Amino acid sequence: MPSVTLEEIGRHFGDVKAVDRVNLSVAHGEFVTLLGPSGCGKTTTLRMVAGLERNDTGRVSIGGRVVSDARVGLFVPPDLRQLGMVFQSYAIWPHMTVFDNVAYPLRVRRATKAEIRDKVTAALRLVEMERFADRPAPALSGGQQQRVAIARALVFEPEVLLLDEPLSNLDARLRAQMGDEFRALQRRLKITTLYVTHDQEEAMALSDRIVVMQQGRILQIGAPETVYHRPASRAVAAFFGTPNMIAAKVAACQPTDDGDYMLAVEGAAWQGRCRAAERFGRDEAVLVVVRPENVILAAPDTPARDGHIAWSGHIVDGIFRGPHRSIAAEAGGMRFHIEAPATRPVSIGEAVTLSVATDNVWAVRA
Ligand SMILES: Nc1ncnc2c1ncn2[C@@H]1O[C@H](COP(=O)(O)OP(=O)(O)OP(=O)(O)O)[C@@H](O)[C@H]1O
Ligand SMILES: [Mg+2]
């Protein structure tokens, strides 16, 4: 049974369609992330699930129960939706201890003293903050405050956890560490989670599925590998990293056994084969998406291996980035971004052959 279902939900502010007919179904125990640029409607969507914002079209259901239906004017307020929430500013209360912060949702629900003690202790143990129970909240690091906010969201065992950029105030190292810990906790508790971020790496690392949004609409929903390697459109491809997008036209199109299409494509002075999710007609314009990490650099005039597309060119820039080296090369009248091992030496002007395997080339509509 889906744990959260959004059917055609929308919300406008004046002329701005903040969210435009969004449909989404989150399964029990699933971790789903709304990802997209600033202003695309992520927070508004989450707030409609929470009941902090009213949807002006469509219907929201949680755990099989309709909690908001614009058509019939049904609206269940936030405190009756059994949701745990963590927002960007963790909003833990500075005048309270860690214990009292986490106890708050239980006190509001009039839990007994014994129940509060047991549940708060258990929630703090989950986030490994037990020994900080008596500390005043301000005497904690950002990451510790974050954990307190998560404990407070979990303490009343909500059906669904909603998180809006909960890690954005942390430095990069702590963000990665907290992200991994949070993911492990979520898997252990099998808690249905709807998460918001504009950070693509965070979304890929945490999620079972990613919902890519733009201007209030969903562009694509899929597993991290799917939205990364098999983007449905140019916009989705461009959202993850800095792919090379090469103009080409279709010479032939054949369905494959696994439900894709194999295209023969032709560009300016090059040709080759690639995969696509949809059928294209002869001479249709496509963009061939090549990820920087999939470009292979070889000696000049290396013949293209079977199933590879190759271009001759030369290196114009190389930047050492620690784990890898970013290389820019000009080939076939285009400028390529390449991610090579950091150990590869570069010399500007060096002649090279760039190649990429058919399975690592993906075409989208131009
Ligand atoms: N209360 C409001 N009144 C007027 N406009 C609003 C209101 N809340 C949101 N908007 C507008 O709705 C659109 C979506 O906003 P939203 O906060 O959902 O974006 P977001 O994807 O969460 O962005 P960010 O990544 O910057 O947090 C924006 O254009 C925003 O200006
Ligand atoms: Mg937001």
PDB file of C-alpha atoms and ligand atoms in Angstrom, residues 37-44 47 88 164-165 196-198, ligand 2:
ATOM      1  CA  PRO A  37      16.601  24.124  -8.743  1.00  0.00           C
ATOM      2  CA  SER A  38      15.631  26.905  -6.367  1.00  0.00           C
ATOM      3  CA  GLY A  39      11.993  27.930  -6.733  1.00  0.00           C
ATOM      4  CA  CYS A  40      10.866  24.761  -8.534  1.00  0.00           C
ATOM      5  CA  GLY A  41       8.232  23.953  -5.914  1.00  0.00           C
ATOM      6  CA  LYS A  42       9.904  21.379  -3.652  1.00  0.00           C
ATOM      7  CA  THR A  43       9.117  23.055  -0.331  1.00  0.00           C
ATOM      8  CA  THR A  44       5.577  23.915  -1.401  1.00  0.00           C
ATOM      9  CA  ARG A  47       4.255  21.676   2.915  1.00  0.00           C
ATOM     10  CA  GLN A  88      16.214  23.484   7.065  1.00  0.00           C
ATOM     11  CA  ASP A 164      13.330  19.863   3.843  1.00  0.00           C
ATOM     12  CA  GLU A 165      17.061  20.389   3.216  1.00  0.00           C
ATOM     13  CA  VAL A 196      13.836  17.712  -0.274  1.00  0.00           C
ATOM     14  CA  THR A 197      17.207  18.877  -1.543  1.00  0.00           C
ATOM     15  CA  HIS A 198      18.715  20.836  -4.389  1.00  0.00           C
TER      16      HIS A 198
HETATM   17 MG    MG B   2      12.658  25.103  -0.484  1.00  0.00          MG
END
